[in-house]
Every structure is written in structure tokens, then in C-alpha cells.
Amino acid sequence: MKHILAPLALALLLFAGFGCETENPVEETVETDTTGTLRGDVQSIDGVRIQVRLLKDGQLVKQIETQASYEIGEIEAGSYTLQISAKGYETEEIAVTVIAEEVVSLDKVTLVALKTPVSHLYGVLTNETTGEVLGGVSLQLTDNTGNIYETLTTAAGVFTFENLPVQQSMALMIAHAGYEDKEVAVDPIPADETLELTVELIPVPEAEELPPGQGLRIESQAPDFVLPDSTGKAHALDDYIADKNVVLIFYRGGW
């Protein structure tokens, strides 16, 4: 009988051991939000809209228009410069740090009236072909001394530049994906006046795809490329296309 009980006890122990074995927990990847929010207030000015612009390393990232309070969300964590401006008032610049998954509240800002005369620019950006307005487009304005002013078009295609130099010619530059680059000469603007512009961008036609071996159609835009010559020296299309015609010959060698 003892010989029968011993194997049975061993079997029960083994079964109990298997039953108590703990499964490895499944590791779940928790996605964390890497963006934060900025919030603040500006002393309101009767009849004047206030521009709030956010810059990263000197480049315009986001822009909103307000009359007093503002909130900018979905900003990647990091260091920025916040610009607050209005027609006829000095621009206030604030160094800010955006913290992931947090709302950073800033002190209330009171803008100071400018003592020197300034001018302003207002315009609408549209598609030349369809007439539709183009929102979220970056524009750069450069004055005679090399100062650069940046802005973004609103959802209605509207752009504004406030507190510009008086009686000074300027150049407006626009580069937007899917459209030809545009440069507009801006005539000198008298003090306390706003120049109004309507700017149209020409869409770049989509390249027509042809069956292999048939090449590009006439007047279609050639893709950028770099190819070696017979000596192995690399040549880029951009190095030649600006001031001369380009002919490609593929030499297959002697037979």
C-alpha cells in the first residue's frame, strides 16, 4: 500500500506545482502626450485685435488673434518665444517653456502704445485657379534694412502685418507646397495707414504618369536628380537648370 501512496503523493505535488505557476503579465505600452498648452491674458484695447504668435528658434509655429485672453494647445514640449502685438503698440516678447501634459499659465500682459509712427499691411491669399482662400500659409515680409516679419494666414486666407516701417518699400515672399513661389513688391505705406492686398498663388500642375519607357510629357516638370558622368563626377539638375538647357545622354558603351 505504501508503494501505491508514494507515487500518488508525488503526482499530487506535481499537479499542485503546475497549478500555482504564475503567468507572465502582458506588458502594455502606455502612450504619453508630448504636448502642452499655453494660456494667458492681455489687457484689452478698444477696437484693436491682438496678435499672439509662438516662435521656435526664430521660426513661426502658431498664431492666433484675440481681444483679451488666449490659449494655444498641442504644442510640443520645449522652449519658445511668445510675441504679443497690436496695431500702434509695442510688441511684447516672452520666453516660455512648454511642459508635456500641462497647462502653463502666463502673467497678464499690458501693451504700451508706440511713440513713433508705423504702418500696417492687410491682405487675402487665394488660389489663382479656383479662387479658394488658402489658410495656414506662412508669409515673410522683408524691409529695406533686412528686417523680417512673419505671419500665418487665417482659415479665411487673411494675413496681417502690423507696426511696419513708414514710407519704406518691402518685399513679400510666399512659399507654399503645391504652388509656385511668389514675390510681391510692396509700395511704401504712409504713417498710420493700412495697405490692402489680394495675392494669388498659382498651383503647380500634377505630373502626368506615363507607362515605363515613355518618359515625361512636354512641359511637365522634371524631378530633381543627381547623376554621374563618364568620369564618376556627380552632377545635380539644380546646378544647371537655372541658366542653361539640359540634355541627358545615356552612353551604353561599345559592343
Coordinates of N, CA and C in Angstrom, one line a residue, residues 7 17 19 28-29 37 41 43 47 53 64 68 74 84 87 123 141 164 175 187 215 224 249 253:
P7 N 3.8 7.2 -5.1 CA 3.7 7.8 -6.5 C 2.5 8.7 -6.6
G17 N 2.0 22.0 -8.1 CA 3.0 23.0 -8.6 C 2.7 23.6 -9.9
G19 N -0.3 24.0 -11.1 CA -1.5 24.9 -10.9 C -1.1 26.2 -10.3
E28 N 1.8 46.4 -21.2 CA 1.0 47.3 -22.0 C 1.8 48.6 -22.2
T29 N 1.9 49.0 -23.5 CA 2.6 50.3 -23.8 C 1.6 51.4 -23.6
T37 N 0.1 73.1 -23.2 CA -0.7 74.2 -23.5 C -0.2 75.5 -22.9
D41 N -3.6 86.2 -20.5 CA -4.5 87.3 -20.8 C -3.7 88.5 -21.2
Q43 N -4.3 92.8 -21.7 CA -5.2 94.0 -21.4 C -5.9 94.4 -22.7
G47 N -11.4 98.3 -29.9 CA -11.4 98.4 -31.3 C -10.1 97.8 -31.9
R53 N 1.7 85.3 -31.3 CA 2.5 84.4 -32.2 C 3.5 83.6 -31.3
I64 N -2.5 83.1 -33.3 CA -4.0 83.3 -33.1 C -4.2 84.8 -32.9
A68 N -8.5 89.6 -25.8 CA -8.0 89.6 -24.4 C -7.3 88.3 -24.0
E74 N -1.7 71.9 -28.0 CA -1.0 70.9 -28.8 C 0.4 71.5 -29.3
I84 N 3.4 89.1 -28.5 CA 2.1 89.7 -28.4 C 2.2 91.1 -29.0
K87 N -1.8 96.7 -33.4 CA -1.6 97.9 -34.2 C -1.3 99.1 -33.3
G123 N -4.1 91.6 -46.1 CA -4.3 91.0 -47.4 C -5.1 89.7 -47.3
L141 N 7.8 89.0 -44.8 CA 7.9 90.4 -45.3 C 9.3 90.9 -44.9
L164 N 4.7 98.3 -39.1 CA 5.8 98.2 -40.1 C 6.4 99.6 -40.3
A175 N 6.1 80.9 -50.0 CA 6.5 79.6 -50.5 C 5.5 78.6 -49.8
D187 N 4.7 98.6 -52.0 CA 5.0 100.0 -52.1 C 5.1 100.6 -50.7
G215 N 8.8 58.2 -70.8 CA 9.4 59.5 -70.3 C 8.3 60.4 -69.8
D224 N 13.9 66.4 -59.5 CA 15.3 66.6 -59.1 C 16.1 65.3 -59.1
I249 N 22.2 62.3 -72.0 CA 22.6 61.2 -73.0 C 23.1 60.1 -72.2
G253 N 28.1 52.4 -73.9 CA 29.4 51.8 -74.2 C 29.5 51.0 -75.5

